[in-house]
Short mmCIF file of C-alpha atoms and ligand atoms in Angstrom, two decimals:
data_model
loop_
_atom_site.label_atom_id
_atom_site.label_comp_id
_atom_site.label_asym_id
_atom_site.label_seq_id
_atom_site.Cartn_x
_atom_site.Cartn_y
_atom_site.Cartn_z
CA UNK W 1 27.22 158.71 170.21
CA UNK W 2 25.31 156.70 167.74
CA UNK W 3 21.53 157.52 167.64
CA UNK W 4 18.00 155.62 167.57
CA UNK W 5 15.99 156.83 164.68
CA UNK W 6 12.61 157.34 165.54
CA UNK W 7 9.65 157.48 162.05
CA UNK W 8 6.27 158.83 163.51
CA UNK W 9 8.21 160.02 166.84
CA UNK W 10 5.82 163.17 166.71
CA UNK W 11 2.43 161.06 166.64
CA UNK W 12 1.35 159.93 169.95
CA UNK W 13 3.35 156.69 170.75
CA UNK W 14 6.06 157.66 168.76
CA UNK W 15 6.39 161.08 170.71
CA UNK W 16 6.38 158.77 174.59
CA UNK W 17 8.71 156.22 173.53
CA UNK W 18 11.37 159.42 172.41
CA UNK W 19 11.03 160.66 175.81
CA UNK W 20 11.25 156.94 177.30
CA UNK W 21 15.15 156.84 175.19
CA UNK W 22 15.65 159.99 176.30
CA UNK W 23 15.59 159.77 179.77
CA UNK W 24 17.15 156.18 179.34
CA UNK W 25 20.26 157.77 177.53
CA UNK W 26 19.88 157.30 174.26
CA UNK W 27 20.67 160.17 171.37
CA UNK W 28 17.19 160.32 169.16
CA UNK W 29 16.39 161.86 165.87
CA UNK W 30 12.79 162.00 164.89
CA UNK W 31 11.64 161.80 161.60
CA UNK W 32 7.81 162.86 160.91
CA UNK W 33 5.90 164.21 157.67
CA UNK W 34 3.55 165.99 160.60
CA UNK W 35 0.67 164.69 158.70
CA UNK W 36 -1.05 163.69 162.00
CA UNK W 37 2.45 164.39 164.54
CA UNK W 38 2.42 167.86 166.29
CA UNK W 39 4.80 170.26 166.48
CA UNK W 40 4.71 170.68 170.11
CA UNK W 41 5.19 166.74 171.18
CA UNK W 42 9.14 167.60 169.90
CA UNK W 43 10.65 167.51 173.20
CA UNK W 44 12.96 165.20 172.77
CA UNK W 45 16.07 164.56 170.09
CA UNK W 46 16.43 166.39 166.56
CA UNK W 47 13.73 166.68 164.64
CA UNK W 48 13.84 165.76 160.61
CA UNK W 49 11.09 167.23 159.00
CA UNK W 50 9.89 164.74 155.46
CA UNK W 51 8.41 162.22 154.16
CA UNK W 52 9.26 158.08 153.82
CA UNK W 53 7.89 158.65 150.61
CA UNK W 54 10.64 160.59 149.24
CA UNK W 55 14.13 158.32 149.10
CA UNK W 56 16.39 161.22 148.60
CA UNK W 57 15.57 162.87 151.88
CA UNK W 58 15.83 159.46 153.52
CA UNK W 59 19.15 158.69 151.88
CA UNK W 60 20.14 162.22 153.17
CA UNK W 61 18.90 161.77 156.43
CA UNK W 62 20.95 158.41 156.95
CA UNK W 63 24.33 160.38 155.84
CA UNK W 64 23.80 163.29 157.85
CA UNK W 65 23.34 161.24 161.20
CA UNK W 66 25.01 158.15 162.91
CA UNK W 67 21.73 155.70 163.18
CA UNK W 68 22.33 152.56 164.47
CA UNK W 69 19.05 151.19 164.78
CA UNK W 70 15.54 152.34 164.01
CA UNK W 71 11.97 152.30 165.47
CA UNK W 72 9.21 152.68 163.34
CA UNK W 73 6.14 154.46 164.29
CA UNK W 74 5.12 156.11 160.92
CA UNK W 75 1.97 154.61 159.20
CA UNK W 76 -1.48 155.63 158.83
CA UNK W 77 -4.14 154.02 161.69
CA UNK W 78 -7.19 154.19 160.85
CA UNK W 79 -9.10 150.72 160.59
CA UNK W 80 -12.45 152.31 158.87
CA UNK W 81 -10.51 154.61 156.28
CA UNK W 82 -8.26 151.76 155.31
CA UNK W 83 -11.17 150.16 153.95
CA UNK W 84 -12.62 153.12 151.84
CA UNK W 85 -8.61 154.18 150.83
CA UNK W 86 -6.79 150.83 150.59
CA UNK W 87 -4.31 152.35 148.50
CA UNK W 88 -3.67 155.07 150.70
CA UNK W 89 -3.19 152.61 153.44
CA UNK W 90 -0.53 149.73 151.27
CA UNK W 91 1.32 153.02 150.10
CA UNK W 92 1.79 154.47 152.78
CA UNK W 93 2.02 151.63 155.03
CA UNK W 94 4.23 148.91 153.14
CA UNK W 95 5.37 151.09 150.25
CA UNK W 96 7.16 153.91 152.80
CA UNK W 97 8.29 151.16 154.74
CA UNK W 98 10.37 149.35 151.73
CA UNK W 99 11.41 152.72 151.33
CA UNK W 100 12.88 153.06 155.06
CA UNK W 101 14.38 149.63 154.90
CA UNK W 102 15.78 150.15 151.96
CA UNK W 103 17.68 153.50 153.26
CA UNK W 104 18.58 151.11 156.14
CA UNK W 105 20.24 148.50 153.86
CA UNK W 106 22.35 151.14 152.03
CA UNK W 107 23.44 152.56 155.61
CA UNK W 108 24.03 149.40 157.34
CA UNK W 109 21.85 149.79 159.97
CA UNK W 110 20.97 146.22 160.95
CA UNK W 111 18.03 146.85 163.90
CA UNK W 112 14.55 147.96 163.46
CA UNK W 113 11.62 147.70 165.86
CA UNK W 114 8.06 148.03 164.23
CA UNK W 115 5.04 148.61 165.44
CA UNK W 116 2.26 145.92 164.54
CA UNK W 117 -0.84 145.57 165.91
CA UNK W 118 -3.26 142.95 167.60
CA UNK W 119 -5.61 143.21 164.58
CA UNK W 120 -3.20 141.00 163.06
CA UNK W 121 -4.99 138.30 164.39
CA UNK W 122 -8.70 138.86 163.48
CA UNK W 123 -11.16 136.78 165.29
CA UNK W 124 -10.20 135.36 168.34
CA UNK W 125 -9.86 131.61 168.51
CA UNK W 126 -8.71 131.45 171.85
CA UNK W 127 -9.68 133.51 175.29
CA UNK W 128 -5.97 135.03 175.56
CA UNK W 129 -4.33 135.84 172.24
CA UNK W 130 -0.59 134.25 172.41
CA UNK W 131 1.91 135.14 169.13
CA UNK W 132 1.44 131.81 167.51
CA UNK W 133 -2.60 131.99 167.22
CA UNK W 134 -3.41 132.17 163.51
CA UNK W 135 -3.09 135.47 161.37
CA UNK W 136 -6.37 136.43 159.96
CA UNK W 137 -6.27 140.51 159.31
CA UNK W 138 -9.53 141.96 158.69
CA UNK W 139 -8.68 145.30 156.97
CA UNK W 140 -5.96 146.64 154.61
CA UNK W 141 -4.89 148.34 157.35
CA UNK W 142 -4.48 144.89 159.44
CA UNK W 143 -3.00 143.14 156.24
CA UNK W 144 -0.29 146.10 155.67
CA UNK W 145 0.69 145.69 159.07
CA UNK W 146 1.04 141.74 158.34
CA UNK W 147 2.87 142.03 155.04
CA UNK W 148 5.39 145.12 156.63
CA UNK W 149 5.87 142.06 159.65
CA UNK W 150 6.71 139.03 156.71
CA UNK W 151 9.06 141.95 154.56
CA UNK W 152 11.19 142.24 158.10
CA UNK W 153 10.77 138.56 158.32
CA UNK W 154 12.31 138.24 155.10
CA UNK W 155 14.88 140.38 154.72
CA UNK W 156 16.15 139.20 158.29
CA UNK W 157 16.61 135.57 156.76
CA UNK W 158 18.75 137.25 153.73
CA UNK W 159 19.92 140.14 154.60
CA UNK W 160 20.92 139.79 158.40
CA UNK W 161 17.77 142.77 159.09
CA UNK W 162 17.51 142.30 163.60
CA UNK W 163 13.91 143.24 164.17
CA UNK W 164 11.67 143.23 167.20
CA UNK W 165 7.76 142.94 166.09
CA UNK W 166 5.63 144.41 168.83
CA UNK W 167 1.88 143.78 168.16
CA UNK W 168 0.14 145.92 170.51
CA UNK W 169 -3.39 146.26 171.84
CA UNK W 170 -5.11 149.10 172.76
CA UNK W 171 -2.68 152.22 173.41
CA UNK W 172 -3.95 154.15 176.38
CA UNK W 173 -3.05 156.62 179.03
CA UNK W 174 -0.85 159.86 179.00
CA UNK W 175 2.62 160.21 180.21
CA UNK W 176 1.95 160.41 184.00
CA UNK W 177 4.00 164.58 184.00
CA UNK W 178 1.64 165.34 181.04
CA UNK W 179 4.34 166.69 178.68
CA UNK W 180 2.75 164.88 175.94
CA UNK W 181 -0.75 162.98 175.14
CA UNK W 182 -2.93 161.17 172.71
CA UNK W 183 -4.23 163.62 170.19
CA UNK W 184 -5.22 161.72 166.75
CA UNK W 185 -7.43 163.62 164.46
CA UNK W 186 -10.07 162.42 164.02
CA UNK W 187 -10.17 160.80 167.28
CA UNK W 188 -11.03 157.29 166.64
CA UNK W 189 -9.91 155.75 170.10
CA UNK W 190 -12.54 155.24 173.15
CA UNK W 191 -10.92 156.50 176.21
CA UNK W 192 -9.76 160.11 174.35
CA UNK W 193 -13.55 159.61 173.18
CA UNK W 194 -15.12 159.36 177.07
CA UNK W 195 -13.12 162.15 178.06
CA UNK W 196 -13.79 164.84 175.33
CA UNK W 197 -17.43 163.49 176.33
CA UNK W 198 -16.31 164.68 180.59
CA UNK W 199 -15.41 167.48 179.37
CA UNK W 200 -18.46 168.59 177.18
CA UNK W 201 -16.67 168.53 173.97
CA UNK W 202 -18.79 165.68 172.58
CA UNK W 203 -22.86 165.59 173.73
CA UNK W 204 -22.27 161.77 174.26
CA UNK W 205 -20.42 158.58 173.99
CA UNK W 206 -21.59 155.50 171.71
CA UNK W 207 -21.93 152.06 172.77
CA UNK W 208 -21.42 150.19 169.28
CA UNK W 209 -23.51 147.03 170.76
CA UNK W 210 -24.71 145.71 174.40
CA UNK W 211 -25.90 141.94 173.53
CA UNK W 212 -22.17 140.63 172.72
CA UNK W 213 -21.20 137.36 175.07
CA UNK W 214 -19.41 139.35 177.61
CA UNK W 215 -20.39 139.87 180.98
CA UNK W 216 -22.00 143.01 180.37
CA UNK W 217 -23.00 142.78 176.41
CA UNK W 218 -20.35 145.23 175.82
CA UNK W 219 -16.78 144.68 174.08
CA UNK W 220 -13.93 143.59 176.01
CA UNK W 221 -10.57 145.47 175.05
CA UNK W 222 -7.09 144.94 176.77
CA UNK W 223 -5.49 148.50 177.42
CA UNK W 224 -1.62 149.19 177.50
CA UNK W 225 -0.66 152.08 179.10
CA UNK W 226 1.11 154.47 176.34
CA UNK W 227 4.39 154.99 178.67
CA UNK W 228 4.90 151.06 179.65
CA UNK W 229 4.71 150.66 175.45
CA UNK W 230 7.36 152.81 175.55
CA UNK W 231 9.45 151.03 177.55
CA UNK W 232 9.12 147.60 175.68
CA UNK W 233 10.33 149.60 172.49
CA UNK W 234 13.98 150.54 174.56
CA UNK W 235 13.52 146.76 176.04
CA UNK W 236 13.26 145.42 172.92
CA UNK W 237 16.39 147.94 171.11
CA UNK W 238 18.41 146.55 174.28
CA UNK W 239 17.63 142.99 173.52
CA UNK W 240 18.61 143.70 169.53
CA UNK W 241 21.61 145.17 170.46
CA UNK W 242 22.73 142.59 172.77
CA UNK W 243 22.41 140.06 170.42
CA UNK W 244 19.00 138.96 171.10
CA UNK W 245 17.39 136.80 168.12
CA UNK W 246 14.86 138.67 166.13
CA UNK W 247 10.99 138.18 167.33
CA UNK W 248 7.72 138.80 167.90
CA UNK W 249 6.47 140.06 170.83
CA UNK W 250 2.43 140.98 171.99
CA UNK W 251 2.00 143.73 174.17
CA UNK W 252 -0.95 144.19 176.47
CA UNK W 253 -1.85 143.73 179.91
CA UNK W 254 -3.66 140.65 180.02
CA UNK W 255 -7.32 141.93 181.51
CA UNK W 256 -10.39 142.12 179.32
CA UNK W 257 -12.09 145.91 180.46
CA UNK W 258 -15.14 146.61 179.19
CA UNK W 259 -16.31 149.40 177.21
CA UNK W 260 -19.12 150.21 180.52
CA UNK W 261 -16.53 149.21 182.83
CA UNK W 262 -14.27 151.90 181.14
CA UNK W 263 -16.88 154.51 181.16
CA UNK W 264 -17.64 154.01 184.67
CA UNK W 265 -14.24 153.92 185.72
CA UNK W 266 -13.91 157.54 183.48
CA UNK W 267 -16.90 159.05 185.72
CA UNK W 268 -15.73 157.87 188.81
CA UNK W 269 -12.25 159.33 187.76
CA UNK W 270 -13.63 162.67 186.31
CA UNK W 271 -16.56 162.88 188.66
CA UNK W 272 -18.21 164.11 185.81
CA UNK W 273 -21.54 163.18 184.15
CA UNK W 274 -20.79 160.98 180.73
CA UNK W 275 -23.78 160.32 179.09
CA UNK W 276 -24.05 156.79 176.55
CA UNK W 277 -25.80 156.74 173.67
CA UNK W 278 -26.26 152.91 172.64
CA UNK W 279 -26.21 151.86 169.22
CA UNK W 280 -26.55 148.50 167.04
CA UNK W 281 -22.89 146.52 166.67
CA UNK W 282 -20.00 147.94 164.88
CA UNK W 283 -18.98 145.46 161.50
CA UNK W 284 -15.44 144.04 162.22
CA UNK W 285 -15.80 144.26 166.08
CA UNK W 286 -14.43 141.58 167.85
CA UNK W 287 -16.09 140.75 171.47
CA UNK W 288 -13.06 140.81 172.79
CA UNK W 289 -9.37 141.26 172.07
CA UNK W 290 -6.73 139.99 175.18
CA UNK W 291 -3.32 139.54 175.36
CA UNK W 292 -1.27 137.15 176.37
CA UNK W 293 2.33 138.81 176.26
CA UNK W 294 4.07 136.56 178.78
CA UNK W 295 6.96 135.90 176.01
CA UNK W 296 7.65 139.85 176.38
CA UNK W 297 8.25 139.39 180.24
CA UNK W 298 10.11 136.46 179.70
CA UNK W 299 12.47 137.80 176.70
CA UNK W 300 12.39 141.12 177.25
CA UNK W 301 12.34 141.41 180.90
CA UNK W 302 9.00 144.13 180.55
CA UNK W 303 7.26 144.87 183.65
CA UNK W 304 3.81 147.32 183.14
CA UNK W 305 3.85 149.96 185.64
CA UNK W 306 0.43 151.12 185.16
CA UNK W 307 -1.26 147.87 184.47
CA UNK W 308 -4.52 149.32 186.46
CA UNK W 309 -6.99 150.77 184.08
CA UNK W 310 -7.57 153.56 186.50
CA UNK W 311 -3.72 154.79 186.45
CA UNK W 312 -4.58 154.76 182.69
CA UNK W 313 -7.75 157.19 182.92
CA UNK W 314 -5.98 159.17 185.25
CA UNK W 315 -3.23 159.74 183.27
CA UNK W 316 -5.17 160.88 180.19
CA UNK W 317 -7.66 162.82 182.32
CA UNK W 318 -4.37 164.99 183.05
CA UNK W 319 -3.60 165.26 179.50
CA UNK W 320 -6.87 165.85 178.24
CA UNK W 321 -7.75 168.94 180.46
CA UNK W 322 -4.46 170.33 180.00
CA UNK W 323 -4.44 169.89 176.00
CA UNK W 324 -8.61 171.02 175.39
CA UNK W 325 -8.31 174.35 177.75
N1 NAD G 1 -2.74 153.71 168.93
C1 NAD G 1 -2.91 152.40 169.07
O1 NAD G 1 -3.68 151.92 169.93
C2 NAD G 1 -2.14 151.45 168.18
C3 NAD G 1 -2.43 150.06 168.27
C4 NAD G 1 -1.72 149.17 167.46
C5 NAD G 1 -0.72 149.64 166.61
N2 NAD G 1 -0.47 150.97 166.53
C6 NAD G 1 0.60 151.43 165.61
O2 NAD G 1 1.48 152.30 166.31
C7 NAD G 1 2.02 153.28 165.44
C8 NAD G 1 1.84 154.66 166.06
O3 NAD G 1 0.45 154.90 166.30
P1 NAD G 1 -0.05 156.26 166.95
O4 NAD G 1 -1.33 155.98 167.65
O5 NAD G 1 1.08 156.90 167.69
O6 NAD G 1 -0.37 157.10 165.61
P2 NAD G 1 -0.11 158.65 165.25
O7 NAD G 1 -0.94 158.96 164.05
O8 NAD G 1 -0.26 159.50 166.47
O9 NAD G 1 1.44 158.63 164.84
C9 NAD G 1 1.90 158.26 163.55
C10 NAD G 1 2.91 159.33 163.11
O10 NAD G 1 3.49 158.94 161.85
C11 NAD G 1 3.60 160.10 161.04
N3 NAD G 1 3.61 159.66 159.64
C12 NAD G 1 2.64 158.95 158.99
N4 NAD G 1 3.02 158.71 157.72
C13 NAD G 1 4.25 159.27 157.56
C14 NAD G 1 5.17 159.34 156.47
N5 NAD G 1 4.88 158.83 155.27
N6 NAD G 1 6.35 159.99 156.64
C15 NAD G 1 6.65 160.54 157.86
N7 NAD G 1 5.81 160.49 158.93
C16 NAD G 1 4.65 159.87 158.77
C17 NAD G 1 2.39 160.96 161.41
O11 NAD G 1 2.58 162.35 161.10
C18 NAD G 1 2.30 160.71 162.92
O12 NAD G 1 3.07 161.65 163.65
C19 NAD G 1 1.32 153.10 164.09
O13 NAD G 1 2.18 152.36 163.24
C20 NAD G 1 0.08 152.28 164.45
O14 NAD G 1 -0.31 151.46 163.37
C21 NAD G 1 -1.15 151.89 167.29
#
């Protein structure tokens, strides 16, 4: 059977959506440096230890396995770091990526799905963020993700490249049997964040600013649950290989949460005692980021499962005291 590769499939997204094709069906080979993937999220597929950065193992990689299509995970994420290692960020970033879709080109492999981001976007001009409101990144790492999205664009429109450009929002949640979590280090992202606080591995949690325009002065952040991202990645390699035109697809939920509304949510899930810390704004922060991803039900048919913030605390509250034991 032909096979999906999977770049970054041992990071946190990457390592949901290989069980999502798995269970779906589909053969999987993961490729992953390990620079920030873990060993033990390799559940599912063959695993191809290397680097994007080096073109011979990719060229090797594309001979020794039947890949018909591709989702790419593998980039660095980090908003802040981007801006004190630019070059870190367009190497790795766009760089590895020409690399990839170059190894593509000389294999034939015609369908990629990348992951973009909402930050895409920068400042909100409109209460619900729709795929045609103006591009406006804010960071290298928001700009590599934008010039990776017009390189697909391009070599679609001369060399036949099928791609599916999912922009998500905020990636939250656990897969609901806990074989696999969110584990970035550093941890950067706010719900991991509460929870280490739950569970007494931080003293506190910060409140970057409480006098935004927002019902409660705090930022408003659409979160995705990590497992119904998954299954908009096999939506979205279904649509590609059923012919479906190449686009561009947001993926959220459509609800502004607040960061309070998140923490009180996390103590009412945890039962446990999360103290805040506030602190003056955060440069870059937008007051709030939501989706509209109404083309991705349309197209793609995508239905979130676990659309309620709580099933998305819940979830990672299973992961979290499992994985910090
Ligand atoms: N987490 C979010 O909320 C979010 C939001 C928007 C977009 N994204 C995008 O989704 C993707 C996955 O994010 P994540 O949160 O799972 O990150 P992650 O760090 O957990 O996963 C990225 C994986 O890519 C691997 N990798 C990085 N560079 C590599 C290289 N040169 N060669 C081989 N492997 C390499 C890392 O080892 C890691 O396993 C990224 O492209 C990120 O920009 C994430």
């Amino acid at each position: 059977m032909s096979k999906t590769l999977i770049t970054g499939g041992a990071g946190y997204i990457g390592s949901h959506t290989a069980k999502t094709l798995a269970v779906r069906g589909r053969d999987v080979v993961i490729l992953d440096n390990l620079s920030y993937g873990h060993r033990d999220f390799l559940k599912w597929g063959e695993f191809e230890e290397g680097d994007l950065a080096d073109t011979a193992f990719l060229k090797d990689v594309f001979s020794r396995h039947d890949i018909e299509e591709v989702v790419h995970f593998a980039a660095f994420i980090a908003v802040g770091e981007s801006v004190a290692e630019p070059r870190m960020y367009y190497e790795n970033n766009v760089r590895n990526t020409l690399n990839l879709l170059g190894a593509m080109q000389d294999a034939d492999v015609e369908r990629i799905v990348f992951s973009s981001t909402a930050a895409v976007y920068g400042e909100p001009q409109t209460a619900t963020l729709a795929e045609d409101h103006p591009l406006a990144p804010l960071s290298p790492y928001a700009w590599s993700k934008r010039m990776v999205e017009q390189v697909i664009r391009d070599y679609g429109e001369a060399y036949g490249l099928k791609s599916a450009i999912l922009r998500y929002f905020n990636a939250a949640g656990a897969d609901p049997a806990a074989e696999v979590g969110e584990r970035h280090q550093p941890e950067t992202h706010l719900i991991p964040l509460i929870l280490h606080t739950a569970l007494g591995i931080r003293e506190s949690i910060k409140i970057f600013g409480t006098d935004y325009d927002t019902p409660d002065g705090t930022c408003l952040r659409d979160y995705i649950h990590v497992t119904d991202l998954s299954v908009a990645h096999a939506l979205a390699l279904e649509h590609l290989a059923n012919g479906g035109e190449s686009d561009i697809f947001n993926l959220g939920n459509g609800n502004g949460f607040s960061v309070r509304e998140v923490i009180d949510m996390a103590r009412e899930v945890t039962g446990g005692n999360i103290p805040v810390e506030t602190t003056e704004r955060r440069a870059g922060d937008s007051p709030a980021l939501v989706s509209s991803s109404e083309k991705a039900r349309n197209i793609l048919g995508w239905q979130p499962q676990h659309a309620d913030v709580r099933d998305i605390i819940e979830t990672a509250w299973k992961w979290h005291q499992k994985d910090c034991r």
